[in-house]
XYZ file of C-alpha atoms in Angstrom:
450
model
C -25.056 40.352 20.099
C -21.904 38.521 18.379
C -20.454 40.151 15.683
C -17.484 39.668 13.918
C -14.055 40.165 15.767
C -11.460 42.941 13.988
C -8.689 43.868 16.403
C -5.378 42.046 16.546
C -3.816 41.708 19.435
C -0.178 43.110 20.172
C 2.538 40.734 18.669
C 4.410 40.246 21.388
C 1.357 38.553 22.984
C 0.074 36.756 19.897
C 3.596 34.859 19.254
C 3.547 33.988 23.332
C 0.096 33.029 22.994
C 0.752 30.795 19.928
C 3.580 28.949 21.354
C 1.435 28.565 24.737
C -1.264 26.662 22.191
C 0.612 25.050 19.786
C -0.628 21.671 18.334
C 1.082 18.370 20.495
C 1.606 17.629 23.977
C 2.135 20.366 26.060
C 3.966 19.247 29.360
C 4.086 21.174 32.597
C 7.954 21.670 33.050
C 9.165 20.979 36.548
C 9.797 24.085 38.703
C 13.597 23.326 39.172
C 13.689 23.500 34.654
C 15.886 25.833 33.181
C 13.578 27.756 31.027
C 10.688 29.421 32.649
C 7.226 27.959 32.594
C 5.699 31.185 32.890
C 7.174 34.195 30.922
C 7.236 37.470 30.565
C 8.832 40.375 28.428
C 10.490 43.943 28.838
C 9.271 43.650 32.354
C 12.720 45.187 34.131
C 10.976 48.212 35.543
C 12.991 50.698 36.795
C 10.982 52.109 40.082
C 9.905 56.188 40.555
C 9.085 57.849 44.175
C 5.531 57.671 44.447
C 3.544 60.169 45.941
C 3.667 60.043 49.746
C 0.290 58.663 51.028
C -2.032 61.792 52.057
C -2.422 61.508 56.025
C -5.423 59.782 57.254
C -7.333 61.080 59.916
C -9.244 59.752 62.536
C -13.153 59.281 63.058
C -15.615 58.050 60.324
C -18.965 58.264 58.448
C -19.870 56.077 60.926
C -23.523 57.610 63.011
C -23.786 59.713 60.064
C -27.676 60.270 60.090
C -30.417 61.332 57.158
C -33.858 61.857 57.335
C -35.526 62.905 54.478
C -38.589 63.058 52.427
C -38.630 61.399 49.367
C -40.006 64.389 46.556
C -43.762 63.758 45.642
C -43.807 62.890 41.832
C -40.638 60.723 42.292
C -40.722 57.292 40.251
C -40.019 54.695 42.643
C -36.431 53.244 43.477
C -34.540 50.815 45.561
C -33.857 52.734 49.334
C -30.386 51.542 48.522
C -29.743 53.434 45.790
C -31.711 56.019 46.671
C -30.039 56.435 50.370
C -26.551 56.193 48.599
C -27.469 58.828 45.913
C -27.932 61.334 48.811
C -24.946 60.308 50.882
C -22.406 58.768 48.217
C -20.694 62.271 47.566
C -19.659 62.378 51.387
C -18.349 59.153 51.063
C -20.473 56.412 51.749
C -20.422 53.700 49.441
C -23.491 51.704 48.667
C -21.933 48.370 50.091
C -21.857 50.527 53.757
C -26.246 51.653 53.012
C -26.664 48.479 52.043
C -25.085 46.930 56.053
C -26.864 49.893 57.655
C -30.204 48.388 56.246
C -29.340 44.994 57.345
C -28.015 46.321 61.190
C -31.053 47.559 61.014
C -30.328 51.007 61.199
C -32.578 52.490 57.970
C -36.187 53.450 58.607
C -39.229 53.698 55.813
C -42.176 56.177 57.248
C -40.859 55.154 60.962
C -41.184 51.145 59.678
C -37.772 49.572 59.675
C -36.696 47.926 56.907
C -34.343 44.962 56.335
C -34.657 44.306 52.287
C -31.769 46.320 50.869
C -34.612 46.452 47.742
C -37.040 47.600 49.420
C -38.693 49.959 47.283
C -39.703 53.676 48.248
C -41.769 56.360 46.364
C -42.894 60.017 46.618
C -43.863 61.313 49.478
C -42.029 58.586 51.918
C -40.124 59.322 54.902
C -36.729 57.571 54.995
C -34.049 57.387 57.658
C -30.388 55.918 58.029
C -28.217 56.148 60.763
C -24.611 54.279 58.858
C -23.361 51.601 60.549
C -19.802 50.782 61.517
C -17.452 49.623 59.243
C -16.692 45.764 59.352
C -13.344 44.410 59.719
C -12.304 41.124 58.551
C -8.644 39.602 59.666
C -6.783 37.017 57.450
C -3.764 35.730 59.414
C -0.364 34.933 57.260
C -0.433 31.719 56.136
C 2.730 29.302 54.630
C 0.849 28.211 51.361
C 3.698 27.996 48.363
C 3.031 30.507 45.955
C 3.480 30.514 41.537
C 5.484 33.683 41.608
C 5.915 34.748 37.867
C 7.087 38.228 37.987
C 8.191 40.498 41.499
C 9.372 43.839 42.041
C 9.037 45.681 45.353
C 5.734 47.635 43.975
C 4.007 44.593 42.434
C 3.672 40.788 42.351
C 2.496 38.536 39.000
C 0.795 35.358 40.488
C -0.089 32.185 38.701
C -3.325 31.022 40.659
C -4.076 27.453 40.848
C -7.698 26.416 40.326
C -9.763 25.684 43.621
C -8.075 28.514 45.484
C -10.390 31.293 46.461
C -8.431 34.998 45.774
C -9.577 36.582 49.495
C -10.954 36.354 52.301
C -14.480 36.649 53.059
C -17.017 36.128 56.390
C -17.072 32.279 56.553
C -13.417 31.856 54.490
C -10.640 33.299 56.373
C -8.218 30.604 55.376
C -6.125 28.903 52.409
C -6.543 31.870 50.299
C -3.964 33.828 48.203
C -4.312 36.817 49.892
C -3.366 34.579 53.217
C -0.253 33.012 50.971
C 0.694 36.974 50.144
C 0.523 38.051 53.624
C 3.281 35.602 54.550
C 5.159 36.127 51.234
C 5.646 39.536 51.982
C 6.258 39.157 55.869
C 2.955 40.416 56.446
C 1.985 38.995 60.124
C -1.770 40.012 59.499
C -4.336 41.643 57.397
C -7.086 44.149 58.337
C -9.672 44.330 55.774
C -13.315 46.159 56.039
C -15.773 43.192 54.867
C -17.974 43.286 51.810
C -21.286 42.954 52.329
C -22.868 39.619 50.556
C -24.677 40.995 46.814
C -28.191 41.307 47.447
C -29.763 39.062 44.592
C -30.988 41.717 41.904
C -27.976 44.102 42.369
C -24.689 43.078 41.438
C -21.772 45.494 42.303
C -18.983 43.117 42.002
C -16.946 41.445 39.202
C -14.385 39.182 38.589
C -11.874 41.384 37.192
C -12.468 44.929 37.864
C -13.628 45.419 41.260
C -11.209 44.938 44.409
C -12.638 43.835 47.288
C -10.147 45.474 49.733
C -10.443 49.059 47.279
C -9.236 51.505 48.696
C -11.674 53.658 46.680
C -15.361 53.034 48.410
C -13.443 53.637 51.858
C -12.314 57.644 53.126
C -9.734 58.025 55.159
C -12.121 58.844 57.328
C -13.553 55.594 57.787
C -10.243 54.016 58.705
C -7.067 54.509 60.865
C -3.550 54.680 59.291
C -3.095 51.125 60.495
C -5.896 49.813 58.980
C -5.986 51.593 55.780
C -2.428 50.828 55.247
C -3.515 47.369 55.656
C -6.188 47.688 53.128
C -3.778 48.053 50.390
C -1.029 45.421 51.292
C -1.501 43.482 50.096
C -4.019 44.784 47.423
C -6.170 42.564 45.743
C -6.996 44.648 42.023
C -8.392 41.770 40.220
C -9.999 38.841 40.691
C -10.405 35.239 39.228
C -13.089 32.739 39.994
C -12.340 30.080 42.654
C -11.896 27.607 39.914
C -10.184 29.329 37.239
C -6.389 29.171 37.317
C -3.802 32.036 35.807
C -2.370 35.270 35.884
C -2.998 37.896 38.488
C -1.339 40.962 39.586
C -1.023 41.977 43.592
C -0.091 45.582 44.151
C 2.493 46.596 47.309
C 1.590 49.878 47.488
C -1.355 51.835 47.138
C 0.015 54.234 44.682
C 0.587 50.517 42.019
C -2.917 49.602 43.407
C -4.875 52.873 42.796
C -2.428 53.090 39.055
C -3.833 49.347 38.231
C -7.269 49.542 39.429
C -6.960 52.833 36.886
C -5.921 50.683 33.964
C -8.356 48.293 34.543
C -11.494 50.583 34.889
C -10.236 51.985 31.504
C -9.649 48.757 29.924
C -6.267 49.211 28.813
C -5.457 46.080 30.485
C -4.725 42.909 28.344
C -6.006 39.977 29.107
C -6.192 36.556 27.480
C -8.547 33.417 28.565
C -8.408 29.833 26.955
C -10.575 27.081 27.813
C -12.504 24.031 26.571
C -15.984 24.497 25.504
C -18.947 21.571 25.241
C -19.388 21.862 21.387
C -18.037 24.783 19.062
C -18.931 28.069 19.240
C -20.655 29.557 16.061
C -19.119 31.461 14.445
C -15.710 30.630 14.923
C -14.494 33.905 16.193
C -16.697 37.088 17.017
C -17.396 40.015 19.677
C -20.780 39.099 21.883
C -21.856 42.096 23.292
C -24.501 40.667 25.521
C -25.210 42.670 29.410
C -25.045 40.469 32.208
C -27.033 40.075 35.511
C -27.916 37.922 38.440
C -29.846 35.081 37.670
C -33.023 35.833 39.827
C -33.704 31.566 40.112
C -29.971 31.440 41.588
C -27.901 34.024 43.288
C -24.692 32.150 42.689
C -25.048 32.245 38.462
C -25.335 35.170 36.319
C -27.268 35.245 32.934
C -26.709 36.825 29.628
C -30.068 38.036 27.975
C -30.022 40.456 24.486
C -31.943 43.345 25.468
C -32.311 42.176 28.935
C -34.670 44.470 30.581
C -33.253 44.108 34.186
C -32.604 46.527 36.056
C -29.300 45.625 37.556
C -27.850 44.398 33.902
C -24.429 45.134 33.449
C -23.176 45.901 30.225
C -20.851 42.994 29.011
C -18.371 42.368 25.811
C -16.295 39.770 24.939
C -14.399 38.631 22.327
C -13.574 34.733 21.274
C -11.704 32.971 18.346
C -11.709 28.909 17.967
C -8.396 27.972 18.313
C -8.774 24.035 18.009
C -11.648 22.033 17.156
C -11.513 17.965 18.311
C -14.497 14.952 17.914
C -15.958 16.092 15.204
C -17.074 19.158 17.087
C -18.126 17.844 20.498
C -15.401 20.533 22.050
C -13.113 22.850 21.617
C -9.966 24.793 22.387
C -11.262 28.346 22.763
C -9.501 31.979 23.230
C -11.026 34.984 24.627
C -10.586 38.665 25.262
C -12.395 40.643 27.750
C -13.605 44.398 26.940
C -15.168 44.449 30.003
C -14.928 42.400 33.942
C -18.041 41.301 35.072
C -18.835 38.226 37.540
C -18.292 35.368 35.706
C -18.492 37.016 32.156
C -16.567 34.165 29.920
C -18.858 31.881 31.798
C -21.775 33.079 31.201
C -20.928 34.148 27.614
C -20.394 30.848 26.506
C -23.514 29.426 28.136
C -25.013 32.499 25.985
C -23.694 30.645 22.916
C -25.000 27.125 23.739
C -21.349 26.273 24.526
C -20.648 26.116 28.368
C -17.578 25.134 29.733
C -16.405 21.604 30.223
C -16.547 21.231 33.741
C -18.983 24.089 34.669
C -21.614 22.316 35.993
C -23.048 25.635 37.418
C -24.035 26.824 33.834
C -24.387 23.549 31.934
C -21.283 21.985 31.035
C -22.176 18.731 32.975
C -20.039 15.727 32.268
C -23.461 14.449 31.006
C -23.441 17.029 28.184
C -19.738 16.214 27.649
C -20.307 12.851 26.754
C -23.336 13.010 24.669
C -21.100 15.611 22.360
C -18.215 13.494 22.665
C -18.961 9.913 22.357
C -21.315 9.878 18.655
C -18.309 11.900 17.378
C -15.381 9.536 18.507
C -15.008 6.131 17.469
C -16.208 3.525 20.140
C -12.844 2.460 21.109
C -12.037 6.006 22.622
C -15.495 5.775 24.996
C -14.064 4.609 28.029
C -11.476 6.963 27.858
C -13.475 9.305 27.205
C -15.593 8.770 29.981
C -12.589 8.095 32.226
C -11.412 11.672 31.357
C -14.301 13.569 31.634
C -15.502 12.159 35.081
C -11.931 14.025 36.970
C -12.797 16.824 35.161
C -13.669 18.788 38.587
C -13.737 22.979 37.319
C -14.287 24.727 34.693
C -11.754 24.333 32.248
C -10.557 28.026 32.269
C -7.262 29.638 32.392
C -6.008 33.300 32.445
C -3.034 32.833 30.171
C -1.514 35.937 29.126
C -1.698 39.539 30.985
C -0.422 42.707 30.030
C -0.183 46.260 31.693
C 2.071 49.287 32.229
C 4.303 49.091 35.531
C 2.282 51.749 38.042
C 5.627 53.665 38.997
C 8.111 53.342 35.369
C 5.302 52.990 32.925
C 7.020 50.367 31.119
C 4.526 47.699 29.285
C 4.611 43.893 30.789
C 3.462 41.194 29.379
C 3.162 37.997 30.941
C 1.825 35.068 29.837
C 1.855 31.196 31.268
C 0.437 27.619 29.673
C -2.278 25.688 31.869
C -1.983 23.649 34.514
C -1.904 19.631 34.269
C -5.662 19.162 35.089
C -6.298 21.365 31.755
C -3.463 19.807 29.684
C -4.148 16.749 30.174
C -7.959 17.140 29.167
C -6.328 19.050 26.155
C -4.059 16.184 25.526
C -6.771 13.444 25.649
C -8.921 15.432 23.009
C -6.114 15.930 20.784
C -5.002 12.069 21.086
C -9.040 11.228 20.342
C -8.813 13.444 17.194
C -7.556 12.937 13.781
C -4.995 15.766 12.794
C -7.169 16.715 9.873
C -10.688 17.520 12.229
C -8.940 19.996 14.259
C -7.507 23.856 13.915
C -3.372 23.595 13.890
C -2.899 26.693 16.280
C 0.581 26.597 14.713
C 0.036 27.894 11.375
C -2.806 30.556 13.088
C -0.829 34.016 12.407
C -3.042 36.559 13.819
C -5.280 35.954 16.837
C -8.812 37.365 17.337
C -8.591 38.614 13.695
């Protein structure tokens, strides 16, 4: 539920923030420009040995077998879970039951059984023989690269919207972790491939879950080769294909295990802006709303109060208006994340009954745009307006600022960088449609999120 937002963020971050946002044009400076477009601050790190890398060893889970008897009196449960329960302390992660069940390979009283849901309950027999691990290769690709910040142990990336983070079965190409691989001289890239999320389970989010983990694989599983490859480069975060920002690429698997730490604790700070359809009510507050798949489409999560799901993730964000423009029919919005689920700021706002311009997956359809836009702006603007909003082509949604201690010196880095063009110049148009006194001068906000 949204309640009222207390915590101020760390000044370094709120001045960067409020310079990124102030009121008037903001223009892209060119790459060759003498100041930086993207910033950052204390971030000269001065590197520690790290650990040396425990020695892998040969072999696998794979063949592991289990046959057992589920106890009579047992409430029912997915065989997923309930095969991953029994074999998840030796190492096999649910993602590897859940491709042993589609191979095949898992058994309910001698029936097999392809529905990773399939439900068992007292007194049934089940049986899984684990698969083989699945590798994926991503060849090094020359794709330029927004390179913000770069020591030998990490890399701070500025996405650009429409590029997809890594590789999956069907997308081996144009990706960042493809750009990375040649970046760092990186010929190829073994990586063990995720199985898709079965509809009513998700185990994946934007932000705190790596897809190439080194976590939900043993060494067992793995040769040196490959699990070296695993973790360089290593994915620990993720943003949506059509979000643009900040994102942080570890070298080494001691800065990936130290970051994937920091973000599972949520010391991490991270800072989103975008445009809304409408104004959020109230103008700055904590939702604290869990999140799941929605069961009508397997591409879109939901936020429900009280949902009683099953797979519903716990979910809290934070937001503050920044800017309001047309009388209301949008605006400039900043948010914190407490927590990284799929598609959380997303499906937050849709919570709110203010989607994202440009996220036509959860309602901000240039269709809404307009009919918030237009009865608020005088008929002049409404070709403009209708001009602007039909090249509007993602959601308007951009990882500005991020903040974390360096894995190996434990300084604190803060990085922040402004939109891209697509986002500025929506923000631009807005702020030209708008008389001065209908909007919020982010200039003269002092505190952020207070």
């Amino acid at each position: 539920m949204a309640a009222a937002a207390t915590a101020a963020p760390p000044p370094a971050i709120a001045t960067a923030l409020s310079a990124l946002l102030r009121r008037g044009t903001i223009r892209r400076p060119s790459l060759r420009a003498s100041i930086p477009r993207c910033i950052y601050s204390d971030a000269v790190a001065e590197p520690v040995p790290a650990p040396p890398p425990a020695p892998s060893r040969r072999g696998g889970h794979a063949g592991t077998r289990l046959e057992e008897a589920v106890p009579p009196g047992e409430g029912r449960s997915r065989v997923d879970a309930w095969i991953s329960a029994r074999l998840g302390g030796g190492g096999v992660s649910r993602a590897r039951v859940q491709a042993s069940i589609r191979a095949g390979l898992v058994a309910v009283n001698g029936r097999p059984v392809s529905k990773v849901s399939h439900t068992v309950k007292g007194g049934d027999t089940v049986t899984c023989t684990v698969s083989e691990l699945t590798p994926l290769r991503a060849d090094a690709e020359d794709i330029p690269l927004d390179i913000v910040y770069e020591d030998e142990h990490l890399l701070v990336v500025n996405k650009p919207a429409h590029m997809v983070v890594h590789p999956a079965p069907g997308n081996a190409n144009g990706t960042l972790v493809n750009a990375i691989l040649h970046h760092c001289k990186i010929s190829t890239f073994t990586c063990l491939a995720r199985n898709s999320i079965d509809d009513e389970c998700s185990e994946s989010s934007d932000d705190d879950v790596d897809v190439f983990d080194v976590g939900q694989f043993t060494t067992d599983d793995v040769s040196s080769e490959v699990r070296e490859a695993i973790v360089r480069p290593g994915i620990v975060h993720r943003l949506d294909k059509g979000t643009s920002g900040l994102l942080v690429v570890a070298k080494d698997e001691h800065s990936h295990a130290q970051l994937a730490e920091q973000f599972k604790l949520h010391t991490i700070s991270r800072v989103y802006i975008s445009l809304t359809c409408g104004v959020p009510t109230p103008n700055s507050a904590r939702i604290e709303v869990p999140i799941s798949r929605d069961p009508n489409n397997r591409i879109r999560m939901v936020a429900a109060p009280g949902s009683g799901h099953r797979y519903a993730k716990h979910a809290a964000s934070r937001y503050k208006v920044r800017e309001v423009f047309c009388g209301g029919g949008s605006a400039l919005v900043e948010w914190r994340l407490e927590t990284g689920r799929t598609h959380q700021i997303r499906a937050h706002a849709k919570y709110l009954g203010n989607p994202l311009l440009g996220d036509e997956t959860y309602g901000g359809t240039k269709s809404m745009a307009l009919s918030l836009l237009r009865p608020r702006t005088p008929s002049v603007y409404h070709g403009d307006l209708a001009n602007l909003v039909s090249k509007i082509d993602r959601p308007c949604l951009h990882a500005a600022l991020l903040g974390f201690n360096h894995p190996h010196s434990g300084k604190e880095l803060e990085f922040s960088c402004p939109p891209p063009d697509d986002f500025t110049e929506v923000l631009d148009e807005l702020r030209r449609v708008t008389p001065i006194s209908d909007g919020q001068d982010s200039d003269g906000i002092a505190q952020l999120c207070d």
